[in-house]
Short mmCIF file of C-alpha atoms in Angstrom, two decimals:
data_model
loop_
_atom_site.label_atom_id
_atom_site.label_comp_id
_atom_site.label_asym_id
_atom_site.label_seq_id
_atom_site.Cartn_x
_atom_site.Cartn_y
_atom_site.Cartn_z
CA MET A 5 4.37 -20.65 4.75
CA ASN A 6 0.62 -20.49 5.09
CA ARG A 7 0.93 -16.78 4.40
CA VAL A 8 2.75 -17.37 1.12
CA LEU A 9 0.18 -19.90 0.00
CA HIS A 10 -2.61 -17.38 0.63
CA LEU A 11 -0.70 -14.74 -1.33
CA ILE A 12 -0.25 -17.18 -4.19
CA ARG A 13 -3.96 -17.99 -4.08
CA GLY A 14 -4.73 -14.27 -4.16
CA ASP A 15 -2.42 -13.83 -7.19
CA TRP A 16 -4.02 -16.72 -8.94
CA ARG A 17 -7.40 -15.08 -8.46
CA GLN A 18 -6.03 -11.77 -9.75
CA ILE A 19 -4.45 -13.35 -12.80
CA THR A 20 -7.45 -15.46 -13.78
CA ARG A 21 -9.67 -12.39 -13.65
CA ASP A 22 -7.42 -10.42 -16.00
CA PRO A 23 -7.06 -11.89 -19.52
CA MET A 24 -3.84 -9.97 -20.19
CA LEU A 25 -2.14 -11.34 -17.05
CA MET A 26 -3.45 -14.84 -17.92
CA LEU A 27 -1.89 -14.60 -21.38
CA THR A 28 1.41 -13.42 -19.90
CA LEU A 29 1.44 -16.32 -17.50
CA LEU A 30 0.72 -18.79 -20.28
CA ALA A 31 3.36 -17.29 -22.56
CA PRO A 32 6.30 -19.36 -21.20
CA VAL A 33 4.25 -22.53 -21.67
CA ILE A 34 3.31 -21.57 -25.21
CA LEU A 35 6.90 -20.67 -25.84
CA PHE A 36 8.13 -24.05 -24.64
CA PHE A 37 5.76 -25.94 -26.99
CA PHE A 38 6.75 -23.62 -29.82
CA VAL A 39 10.45 -24.36 -29.32
CA ARG A 40 9.94 -28.01 -28.65
CA PHE A 41 7.55 -28.90 -31.50
CA VAL A 42 7.01 -26.05 -33.99
CA THR A 43 10.65 -25.13 -34.50
CA PRO A 44 11.91 -28.58 -35.57
CA TYR A 45 8.85 -28.97 -37.79
CA ALA A 46 9.53 -25.63 -39.47
CA ALA A 47 13.20 -26.52 -39.88
CA GLU A 48 12.21 -29.79 -41.49
CA LEU A 49 9.87 -27.99 -43.92
CA ALA A 50 12.63 -25.55 -44.82
CA ARG A 51 15.08 -28.38 -45.41
CA VAL A 52 12.73 -30.40 -47.66
CA HIS A 53 11.14 -27.61 -49.63
CA LEU A 54 13.76 -24.81 -49.63
CA GLN A 55 16.94 -26.87 -49.18
CA LEU A 56 17.72 -24.54 -46.29
CA ASP A 57 19.49 -25.73 -43.12
CA LEU A 58 17.98 -23.76 -40.24
CA THR A 59 19.53 -25.89 -37.58
CA VAL A 60 22.71 -23.87 -37.74
CA TYR A 61 20.71 -20.94 -36.33
CA TYR A 62 19.36 -22.94 -33.43
CA ASP A 63 21.93 -21.53 -30.95
CA SER A 64 21.15 -17.88 -31.80
CA PHE A 65 17.45 -18.66 -31.80
CA LEU A 66 17.66 -20.20 -28.35
CA SER A 67 19.60 -17.17 -27.05
CA PHE A 68 16.53 -15.11 -28.03
CA MET A 69 14.00 -17.48 -26.55
CA ILE A 70 15.77 -17.80 -23.24
CA LEU A 71 15.23 -14.06 -22.67
CA LEU A 72 11.52 -14.23 -23.40
CA ILE A 73 10.65 -16.26 -20.29
CA PRO A 74 11.97 -13.81 -17.63
CA LEU A 75 10.70 -10.95 -19.80
CA MET A 76 7.13 -12.26 -19.69
CA LEU A 77 7.17 -13.33 -16.03
CA GLY A 78 8.90 -10.16 -14.87
CA MET A 79 6.34 -8.05 -16.71
CA MET A 80 3.53 -10.04 -15.18
CA SER A 81 4.71 -9.34 -11.66
CA GLY A 82 5.30 -5.70 -12.64
CA PHE A 83 1.74 -5.29 -13.85
CA VAL A 84 0.39 -6.80 -10.66
CA MET A 85 2.52 -4.40 -8.63
CA LEU A 86 1.39 -1.40 -10.65
CA ASP A 87 -2.21 -2.44 -9.99
CA GLU A 88 -1.45 -2.81 -6.28
CA ARG A 89 0.22 0.58 -6.21
CA ASP A 90 -2.72 2.20 -8.06
CA GLU A 91 -5.13 0.64 -5.58
CA ASN A 92 -2.83 1.64 -2.65
CA VAL A 93 -2.73 -1.94 -1.46
CA ILE A 94 1.07 -1.76 -1.00
CA SER A 95 0.73 0.85 1.72
CA TYR A 96 -1.68 -1.43 3.45
CA TYR A 97 0.66 -4.43 3.26
CA ALA A 98 3.25 -2.17 4.90
CA VAL A 99 1.24 -2.03 8.11
CA THR A 100 0.66 -5.77 8.38
CA PRO A 101 3.14 -8.40 9.67
CA LEU A 102 4.05 -9.07 6.03
CA THR A 103 5.69 -5.59 5.94
CA LYS A 104 6.70 -3.66 2.85
CA GLN A 105 10.00 -5.56 2.67
CA GLY A 106 8.17 -8.88 2.80
CA TYR A 107 5.86 -7.72 0.07
CA PHE A 108 8.75 -6.72 -2.23
CA LEU A 109 10.51 -9.96 -1.52
CA TYR A 110 7.44 -11.93 -2.48
CA ARG A 111 6.70 -9.88 -5.62
CA LEU A 112 10.31 -10.28 -6.84
CA ALA A 113 10.81 -13.89 -5.76
CA VAL A 114 7.76 -15.20 -7.59
CA PRO A 115 8.96 -14.23 -11.11
CA LEU A 116 12.48 -15.26 -10.20
CA LEU A 117 11.51 -18.74 -9.11
CA MET A 118 9.08 -19.25 -11.96
CA SER A 119 11.75 -18.16 -14.43
CA ILE A 120 14.14 -20.71 -12.98
CA LEU A 121 11.51 -23.40 -13.43
CA PHE A 122 10.45 -22.49 -16.96
CA THR A 123 14.00 -21.75 -18.16
CA PHE A 124 15.12 -25.11 -16.87
CA PHE A 125 12.39 -26.86 -18.86
CA LEU A 126 13.21 -24.89 -21.97
CA LEU A 127 16.91 -25.65 -21.77
CA ALA A 128 16.66 -29.26 -20.60
CA TYR A 129 13.68 -30.37 -22.70
CA GLY A 130 13.47 -27.74 -25.48
CA GLY A 131 15.49 -30.10 -27.64
CA LEU A 132 17.06 -27.44 -29.89
CA ALA A 133 20.61 -27.88 -28.62
CA PRO A 134 22.14 -30.44 -26.29
CA ILE A 135 22.99 -28.54 -23.14
CA HIS A 136 24.89 -30.12 -20.30
CA ILE A 137 23.35 -29.84 -16.83
CA THR A 138 26.42 -27.88 -15.59
CA GLN A 139 25.78 -25.35 -18.33
CA ILE A 140 22.14 -25.08 -17.32
CA ALA A 141 23.17 -24.55 -13.70
CA ILE A 142 25.51 -21.73 -14.73
CA LEU A 143 22.83 -20.13 -16.88
CA LEU A 144 19.83 -20.28 -14.55
CA PRO A 145 20.74 -17.66 -11.92
CA VAL A 146 21.74 -14.92 -14.37
CA THR A 147 18.76 -15.68 -16.64
CA ALA A 148 16.22 -15.75 -13.84
CA LEU A 149 17.49 -12.48 -12.35
CA GLU A 150 16.36 -10.86 -15.55
CA ALA A 151 12.75 -11.27 -14.30
CA PRO A 152 12.84 -9.21 -11.06
CA LEU A 153 14.98 -6.67 -12.93
CA LEU A 154 12.22 -6.21 -15.45
CA THR A 155 9.57 -6.08 -12.71
CA LEU A 156 11.46 -3.27 -11.06
CA PHE A 157 12.13 -1.51 -14.36
CA LEU A 158 8.41 -1.44 -15.04
CA VAL A 159 7.28 -0.27 -11.58
CA GLY A 160 10.21 2.16 -11.22
CA PHE A 161 9.48 4.07 -14.37
CA ALA A 162 5.76 3.66 -15.03
CA ALA A 163 3.37 5.92 -13.16
CA ASN A 164 0.36 3.67 -13.83
CA LYS A 165 -0.71 0.57 -15.70
CA VAL A 166 -1.19 2.38 -19.04
CA GLU A 167 2.35 3.71 -18.91
CA GLY A 168 3.39 0.25 -17.84
CA LEU A 169 2.01 -1.25 -21.04
CA ALA A 170 3.95 1.27 -23.14
CA LEU A 171 7.12 0.63 -21.13
CA SER A 172 6.81 -3.09 -21.54
CA LYS A 173 7.24 -2.61 -25.26
CA ALA A 174 10.37 -0.50 -24.66
CA ALA A 175 11.61 -3.12 -22.24
CA GLY A 176 11.17 -5.70 -24.97
CA LEU A 177 13.44 -3.72 -27.25
CA ILE A 178 16.09 -3.20 -24.56
CA VAL A 179 16.06 -6.91 -23.86
CA PHE A 180 16.61 -7.86 -27.47
CA ALA A 181 18.96 -5.07 -28.50
CA PRO A 182 22.09 -6.83 -27.23
CA VAL A 183 21.13 -10.01 -29.05
CA LEU A 184 21.23 -8.10 -32.30
CA ILE A 185 24.40 -6.28 -31.49
CA TYR A 186 26.49 -9.16 -30.26
CA PHE A 187 27.26 -9.81 -33.87
CA LEU A 188 29.74 -7.01 -33.31
CA PRO A 189 33.29 -8.26 -32.88
CA MET A 190 34.99 -8.36 -29.51
CA PRO A 191 35.89 -6.13 -27.71
CA TRP A 192 33.30 -3.73 -29.17
CA GLN A 193 30.38 -5.84 -28.15
CA LEU A 194 31.38 -5.49 -24.52
CA PHE A 195 29.93 -1.98 -24.70
CA VAL A 196 26.52 -3.62 -25.05
CA GLY A 197 27.33 -5.23 -21.73
CA ILE A 198 25.74 -2.33 -19.89
CA LEU A 199 22.51 -3.97 -20.93
CA PRO A 200 22.08 -6.86 -18.50
CA SER A 201 20.40 -9.15 -21.02
CA TYR A 202 23.59 -9.22 -23.11
CA TRP A 203 25.28 -11.43 -20.49
CA VAL A 204 22.48 -13.97 -20.56
CA SER A 205 22.75 -14.53 -24.30
CA LYS A 206 26.54 -14.35 -24.23
CA THR A 207 26.77 -16.97 -21.49
CA LEU A 208 24.51 -19.28 -23.42
CA LEU A 209 26.36 -18.88 -26.74
CA VAL A 210 29.85 -19.18 -25.28
CA GLY A 211 28.69 -22.24 -23.32
CA LEU A 212 27.34 -23.90 -26.46
CA GLU A 213 30.48 -23.11 -28.48
CA GLN A 214 33.29 -23.53 -25.94
CA GLY A 215 31.79 -25.44 -23.03
CA ALA A 216 30.48 -24.60 -19.61
CA SER A 217 33.73 -23.60 -17.97
CA ALA A 218 34.47 -20.98 -20.63
CA SER A 219 31.04 -19.40 -20.09
CA PHE A 220 31.39 -19.15 -16.32
CA ILE A 221 33.08 -15.75 -16.37
CA TYR A 222 30.26 -14.27 -18.46
CA ALA A 223 27.66 -15.65 -16.06
CA PHE A 224 29.55 -14.18 -13.15
CA ILE A 225 29.84 -10.71 -14.67
CA GLY A 226 26.21 -10.94 -15.72
CA LEU A 227 25.20 -11.76 -12.18
CA LEU A 228 27.00 -8.72 -10.84
CA VAL A 229 25.50 -6.44 -13.54
CA HIS A 230 22.02 -7.71 -12.73
CA LEU A 231 22.39 -7.28 -8.97
CA LEU A 232 23.75 -3.76 -9.37
CA VAL A 233 20.91 -2.71 -11.68
CA ILE A 234 18.32 -4.39 -9.39
CA ARG A 235 19.69 -2.52 -6.38
CA ASP A 236 19.39 0.84 -8.14
CA LEU A 237 15.92 0.13 -9.50
CA LEU A 238 14.74 -1.02 -6.06
CA ARG A 239 15.98 2.21 -4.47
CA ARG A 240 14.26 4.16 -7.17
CA PHE A 241 10.95 2.40 -6.66
CA ILE A 242 11.03 2.68 -2.87
CA ALA A 243 11.79 6.39 -3.11
CA LYS A 244 8.85 6.79 -5.44
CA LEU A 245 6.56 4.89 -3.11
CA ASP A 246 7.02 6.99 0.06
CA MET B 16 -0.34 2.85 26.08
CA ILE B 17 1.39 5.50 24.02
CA GLU B 18 4.03 7.87 25.31
CA VAL B 19 5.68 10.39 23.05
CA SER B 20 8.27 12.87 24.15
CA GLN B 21 10.31 15.40 22.15
CA LEU B 22 9.31 13.79 18.88
CA ARG B 23 11.01 15.44 15.97
CA PHE B 24 10.96 14.37 12.37
CA THR B 25 12.53 15.75 9.21
CA TYR B 26 11.85 14.19 5.83
CA PRO B 27 15.02 13.38 3.86
CA GLY B 28 15.95 16.29 1.63
CA SER B 29 13.83 18.72 3.53
CA LYS B 30 15.41 21.55 5.56
CA GLU B 31 12.48 22.23 7.85
CA PRO B 32 11.45 19.59 10.33
CA THR B 33 7.88 18.38 9.83
CA LEU B 34 7.44 17.64 13.57
CA LYS B 35 9.06 20.02 16.01
CA GLY B 36 9.08 18.27 19.34
CA LEU B 37 5.73 16.72 20.15
CA ASN B 38 4.87 15.56 23.65
CA PHE B 39 1.76 13.58 24.54
CA ALA B 40 0.57 10.44 26.22
CA ILE B 41 -2.52 8.37 25.50
CA PRO B 42 -3.84 5.99 28.18
CA LYS B 43 -5.40 2.63 27.34
CA GLY B 44 -8.99 2.73 26.17
CA GLU B 45 -9.03 6.42 25.20
CA ILE B 46 -10.22 7.87 21.90
CA PHE B 47 -7.64 10.50 21.07
CA GLY B 48 -8.08 12.87 18.17
CA PHE B 49 -5.34 14.62 16.21
CA LEU B 50 -6.91 17.74 14.70
CA GLY B 51 -5.24 20.01 12.24
CA PRO B 52 -5.26 21.28 8.70
CA SER B 53 -3.59 19.20 5.99
CA GLY B 54 0.14 19.47 6.04
CA ALA B 55 0.24 20.18 9.75
CA GLY B 56 2.06 16.93 10.61
CA LYS B 57 -0.94 14.75 11.44
CA SER B 58 -0.19 12.03 8.96
CA THR B 59 3.52 12.13 9.68
CA THR B 60 2.75 11.54 13.36
CA GLN B 61 0.44 8.73 12.42
CA LYS B 62 3.04 7.16 10.15
CA ILE B 63 5.52 7.17 13.00
CA LEU B 64 3.04 5.67 15.43
CA ILE B 65 2.03 2.87 13.03
CA GLY B 66 5.70 2.00 12.69
CA ILE B 67 6.46 2.85 9.05
CA LEU B 68 8.66 5.93 9.62
CA LYS B 69 11.49 4.98 11.91
CA ARG B 70 14.06 7.75 11.53
CA TYR B 71 12.60 10.03 14.12
CA GLU B 72 14.28 11.84 17.00
CA GLY B 73 12.98 11.68 20.57
CA THR B 74 11.19 8.81 22.13
CA VAL B 75 7.98 7.07 21.01
CA ARG B 76 6.96 4.23 23.27
CA VAL B 77 3.91 2.15 22.41
CA MET B 78 2.94 -0.72 24.64
CA ASP B 79 6.26 -0.20 26.48
CA ARG B 80 8.41 -0.65 23.41
CA GLU B 81 10.42 1.97 21.59
CA LEU B 82 8.96 2.05 18.05
CA ARG B 83 12.35 2.56 16.43
CA ASP B 84 13.30 -0.95 17.47
CA VAL B 85 10.08 -2.89 16.90
CA LYS B 86 9.93 -5.66 14.34
CA SER B 87 7.10 -6.91 12.19
CA ASP B 88 5.30 -8.45 15.19
CA TYR B 89 4.26 -4.85 16.16
CA PHE B 90 1.78 -5.03 13.31
CA GLU B 91 0.10 -7.99 14.97
CA HIS B 92 -1.15 -5.58 17.65
CA ILE B 93 -2.34 -2.61 15.67
CA GLY B 94 -5.15 -2.05 13.20
CA VAL B 95 -5.00 0.73 10.59
CA ALA B 96 -7.73 2.19 8.41
CA PHE B 97 -6.34 4.64 5.88
CA GLU B 98 -8.43 7.60 4.67
CA PHE B 99 -8.90 6.10 1.24
CA PRO B 100 -10.03 2.50 1.41
CA ASN B 101 -7.53 0.32 -0.50
CA PHE B 102 -8.69 -3.04 -1.66
CA TYR B 103 -8.39 -5.41 -4.58
CA HIS B 104 -11.34 -4.16 -6.60
CA ARG B 105 -11.69 -7.36 -8.60
CA PHE B 106 -12.01 -9.38 -5.38
CA THR B 107 -15.17 -9.76 -3.31
CA ALA B 108 -15.34 -8.28 0.20
CA LEU B 109 -14.81 -11.69 1.72
CA GLU B 110 -11.90 -12.53 -0.55
CA ASN B 111 -10.20 -9.28 0.41
CA LEU B 112 -10.65 -9.86 4.11
CA SER B 113 -9.55 -13.49 3.90
CA LEU B 114 -6.36 -12.54 2.06
CA PHE B 115 -5.40 -9.86 4.57
CA ARG B 116 -6.37 -12.09 7.49
CA SER B 117 -3.89 -14.73 6.34
CA LEU B 118 -1.04 -12.27 6.95
CA TYR B 119 -1.42 -12.48 10.72
CA HIS B 120 0.05 -15.20 12.91
CA GLY B 121 -2.00 -14.38 16.00
CA LYS B 122 -5.67 -14.93 16.66
CA THR B 123 -7.90 -13.38 14.05
CA GLU B 124 -11.54 -12.63 13.71
CA ASP B 125 -13.91 -14.42 11.35
CA PRO B 126 -14.40 -12.02 8.38
CA LEU B 127 -18.12 -12.97 8.10
CA HIS B 128 -18.63 -11.96 11.68
CA LEU B 129 -16.98 -8.60 11.04
CA LEU B 130 -19.06 -8.05 7.92
CA ALA B 131 -22.21 -8.79 9.92
CA MET B 132 -21.11 -6.31 12.58
CA VAL B 133 -21.01 -3.45 10.08
CA GLY B 134 -24.12 -4.62 8.19
CA LEU B 135 -22.38 -5.87 5.10
CA GLU B 136 -23.03 -9.60 5.49
CA GLN B 137 -25.27 -9.81 2.44
CA TYR B 138 -22.48 -8.22 0.34
CA ALA B 139 -19.78 -10.71 1.33
CA SER B 140 -19.60 -12.04 -2.24
CA THR B 141 -19.92 -8.69 -3.97
CA LYS B 142 -16.85 -7.33 -5.69
CA VAL B 143 -15.43 -4.29 -3.92
CA ALA B 144 -15.54 -2.42 -7.26
CA ASP B 145 -19.34 -2.40 -6.88
CA PHE B 146 -19.28 -1.00 -3.35
CA SER B 147 -20.35 2.56 -2.55
CA LYS B 148 -18.02 4.87 -0.67
CA GLY B 149 -19.84 4.24 2.61
CA MET B 150 -19.63 0.47 2.17
CA LYS B 151 -15.90 0.69 1.40
CA MET B 152 -15.33 2.75 4.53
CA ARG B 153 -17.11 0.13 6.63
CA LEU B 154 -15.16 -2.67 4.95
CA ASN B 155 -12.00 -0.68 5.65
CA PHE B 156 -12.96 -0.57 9.31
CA CYS B 157 -13.61 -4.34 9.31
CA ARG B 158 -10.16 -4.97 7.93
CA ALA B 159 -8.54 -2.93 10.69
CA LEU B 160 -10.21 -5.23 13.23
CA LEU B 161 -9.16 -8.51 11.68
CA ASN B 162 -6.30 -9.11 14.14
CA HIS B 163 -8.05 -7.97 17.37
CA PRO B 164 -5.82 -4.88 17.59
CA SER B 165 -4.99 -3.25 20.93
CA ILE B 166 -4.62 0.07 19.17
CA LEU B 167 -6.72 1.25 16.28
CA PHE B 168 -5.55 4.04 13.93
CA LEU B 169 -8.29 5.68 11.97
CA ASP B 170 -7.56 8.34 9.34
CA GLU B 171 -10.60 10.56 8.61
CA PRO B 172 -13.02 7.77 9.50
CA THR B 173 -16.12 9.72 8.60
CA SER B 174 -14.87 11.67 5.61
CA GLY B 175 -17.19 11.52 2.61
CA LEU B 176 -19.91 9.67 4.51
CA ASP B 177 -23.54 10.74 4.54
CA PRO B 178 -24.99 11.51 7.98
CA VAL B 179 -26.53 8.06 8.39
CA ASN B 180 -23.29 6.24 7.56
CA ALA B 181 -21.27 8.71 9.66
CA LYS B 182 -23.46 7.84 12.62
CA VAL B 183 -23.02 4.08 11.98
CA MET B 184 -19.24 4.63 11.89
CA LYS B 185 -19.23 6.63 15.13
CA ASP B 186 -21.21 3.89 16.87
CA LEU B 187 -18.79 1.27 15.57
CA ILE B 188 -15.87 3.26 16.94
CA LEU B 189 -17.48 3.69 20.32
CA ALA B 190 -18.25 -0.02 20.44
CA GLN B 191 -14.54 -0.77 19.96
CA GLN B 192 -13.68 1.61 22.77
CA ALA B 193 -16.10 -0.22 25.02
CA LYS B 194 -14.03 -3.35 24.40
CA GLY B 195 -10.96 -1.55 25.74
CA THR B 196 -9.30 -0.71 22.45
CA THR B 197 -7.24 2.47 22.36
CA ILE B 198 -8.19 4.53 19.31
CA LEU B 199 -6.29 7.28 17.54
CA ILE B 200 -8.14 9.40 15.03
CA THR B 201 -6.62 11.94 12.67
CA THR B 202 -9.10 14.32 11.15
CA HIS B 203 -9.84 17.81 10.17
CA ASN B 204 -13.51 17.30 10.87
CA MET B 205 -14.03 19.13 14.18
CA HIS B 206 -17.60 18.01 14.50
CA ALA B 207 -16.84 14.32 14.30
CA ALA B 208 -13.91 14.72 16.73
CA ASP B 209 -16.13 16.59 19.17
CA GLU B 210 -18.65 13.76 19.20
CA ILE B 211 -16.39 10.82 19.81
CA CYS B 212 -12.99 11.90 21.13
CA ASN B 213 -12.19 11.83 24.84
CA ARG B 214 -9.35 14.22 24.20
CA VAL B 215 -8.10 16.14 21.21
CA ALA B 216 -4.73 17.61 20.26
CA PHE B 217 -4.52 20.66 18.00
CA ILE B 218 -1.56 20.26 15.69
CA VAL B 219 -0.34 23.07 13.44
CA ASP B 220 3.05 23.50 11.77
CA GLY B 221 4.43 20.43 13.43
CA GLU B 222 3.60 21.49 16.95
CA ILE B 223 0.83 20.65 19.36
CA ASN B 224 -0.74 23.84 20.59
CA LEU B 225 -3.20 22.35 23.00
CA ILE B 226 -4.49 19.02 24.39
CA ASN B 227 -7.76 18.71 26.24
CA SER B 228 -11.16 17.14 26.23
CA PRO B 229 -13.57 18.70 23.77
CA ARG B 230 -16.06 19.42 26.53
CA GLU B 231 -13.52 21.18 28.76
CA LEU B 232 -12.34 23.25 25.86
CA LYS B 233 -15.78 24.36 24.87
CA VAL B 234 -16.78 25.30 28.38
CA GLN B 235 -13.53 27.06 29.21
CA ARG B 236 -13.23 28.99 26.03
CA GLY B 237 -16.86 29.85 25.40
CA SER B 238 -18.74 32.72 26.91
CA LYS B 239 -20.85 31.59 29.83
CA ARG B 240 -24.10 32.98 28.52
CA VAL B 241 -27.35 31.65 27.17
CA ARG B 242 -29.17 33.09 24.14
CA ILE B 243 -32.92 32.93 24.03
CA GLU B 244 -34.94 33.40 20.88
CA TYR B 245 -38.59 34.35 21.27
CA THR B 246 -41.41 35.80 19.25
CA GLU B 247 -43.00 39.13 19.89
CA ASN B 248 -45.41 40.84 17.52
CA GLU B 249 -44.77 38.08 15.00
CA HIS B 250 -41.06 38.90 14.94
CA VAL B 251 -38.24 36.80 16.27
CA HIS B 252 -36.12 38.55 18.94
CA HIS B 253 -33.21 37.34 20.97
CA ALA B 254 -31.80 38.12 24.36
CA ASP B 255 -28.55 37.02 26.06
CA PHE B 256 -28.20 36.26 29.76
CA ASP B 257 -25.20 35.47 31.95
CA LEU B 258 -25.28 31.93 33.23
CA GLN B 259 -24.07 33.08 36.65
CA GLN B 260 -27.01 33.11 39.07
CA ILE B 261 -29.37 32.78 36.10
CA GLY B 262 -32.09 31.24 38.30
CA ALA B 263 -32.32 34.50 40.21
CA ASN B 264 -32.23 36.78 37.19
CA PRO B 265 -35.67 38.46 37.07
CA ALA B 266 -35.40 39.55 33.40
CA PHE B 267 -34.61 35.96 32.39
CA LEU B 268 -37.47 34.50 34.47
CA GLN B 269 -39.90 37.12 33.16
CA LEU B 270 -38.99 36.24 29.61
CA LEU B 271 -39.50 32.53 30.20
CA LYS B 272 -42.82 33.17 31.85
CA ASN B 273 -44.32 35.69 29.43
CA LYS B 274 -42.94 35.09 25.94
CA PRO B 275 -43.24 32.18 23.52
CA ILE B 276 -39.70 30.73 23.47
CA GLU B 277 -38.34 29.43 20.19
CA THR B 278 -34.79 28.31 21.03
CA MET B 279 -32.36 28.38 23.99
CA HIS B 280 -28.65 27.85 23.53
CA SER B 281 -25.74 28.14 25.90
CA GLN B 282 -22.93 29.99 24.14
CA GLU B 283 -20.01 27.64 24.58
CA ALA B 284 -17.48 27.88 21.76
CA SER B 285 -17.40 25.24 19.01
CA LEU B 286 -14.21 23.25 18.56
CA GLU B 287 -13.81 24.96 15.21
CA GLU B 288 -13.86 28.43 16.83
CA ILE B 289 -11.40 27.33 19.49
CA PHE B 290 -9.11 25.92 16.89
CA ILE B 291 -9.03 29.20 15.00
CA GLU B 292 -8.56 31.16 18.19
CA VAL B 293 -5.70 28.97 19.42
CA THR B 294 -3.84 28.42 16.17
CA GLY B 295 -4.84 31.42 14.14
CA ARG B 296 -5.58 28.99 11.34
CA LYS B 297 -8.66 27.76 9.58
CA LEU B 298 -9.13 24.11 9.02
CA GLY B 299 -9.53 22.52 5.68
#
């Protein structure tokens, strides 16, 4: 446990000395306040001045926002790992009692756990849509897994931090593509299901429309898709590291 | 301390084995050098010995345990300094050492004490990014000692160091040996190996061609002669004499008595020459 605390302290040091990482870490907090306070205010303005009811789009809006948290946190961990690979620190961790496996576990668990925390706050206290606690519980695992998946996507395909920055933009598109495409009718939209993020948004929307039990199947498939992709990306990264 | 027999290793996807049956044993407290050109199998051997490549054939026993089966606690007992120092550049020397120190469960050394030992105490709060190569190498050495290792693995410990820093590093290594630490060095620098290793192994194409102490090798393989350089009529001349019965060699004694001597060198072979002779390869 002491070891993990030291690693966290080291990470904190690393993040506070890099403005980009700091901003990425703050992003979920900013996002929360945006959803909680700015969105209702904007909706109110639109209602009064434009006679426009934006609240009907709250569900879709939330299905976007929920993906942003693991995207940001996953990227952050990915950037730290790219730095550590560039500086060859990973090969050093591999010859300490932490071991390479322990290092990976730590680097993937941190964004996962933070995503769970922030996503919970967003869903429970974001205030855009009333979401039952069961629904949140169904959503959290599949949503949070998006974070380590993005971490691995970044480190598996980027050769260095500069490439990582470019890839993070591409990752942003991949994450949001399904959200745009799920306006396709069933069963066509299932094709988008090869993109893991589709299942996160789908689970949320089905849950809001038809209740938690109806969304369970989507969360379950989503979980499998995420785990499969994570497994492949992890293999890819480890092969690249040796 | 270390016993290796019939060690073979083939990288996944490669047809040729990288190591083709190595046999050697290293007793406690010895400084053992692996010498060979790059690609000979030095670093593969080192990777196996430090426990990160486990799919080898043959037996590799370190501290009486088969390495294939050791768990993470093995790393509590070894210290590794890679050729290229790898640190968090945005962290200070002390922050780096403290972070890595926290990874060990066993007894560890105070980082400030280690920094003082290598003459870096006044740079404890300097960021590693501002360190020179020599300072990074010394910091690298410090880190390998954090956990009081029984075995120290050093990869090219003097590479890229100026003569002063190289001497500092050699003294540090010898000081560790005096404490009873077993030390494995991989290098292609014959000169450094000659100075500090008790024994060296020549490794080429995944095979060990020869293991012996540098002194033995040089004496055995060199010609047992001495070359004398002297001046005569303002020109430098040289003469060679057999070492056998040299005290009774009248020509030799005459020369010593009558000519101004400039240099005298026994003609033992250098490690570099022996390496080329034994392996048919140049280093580098």
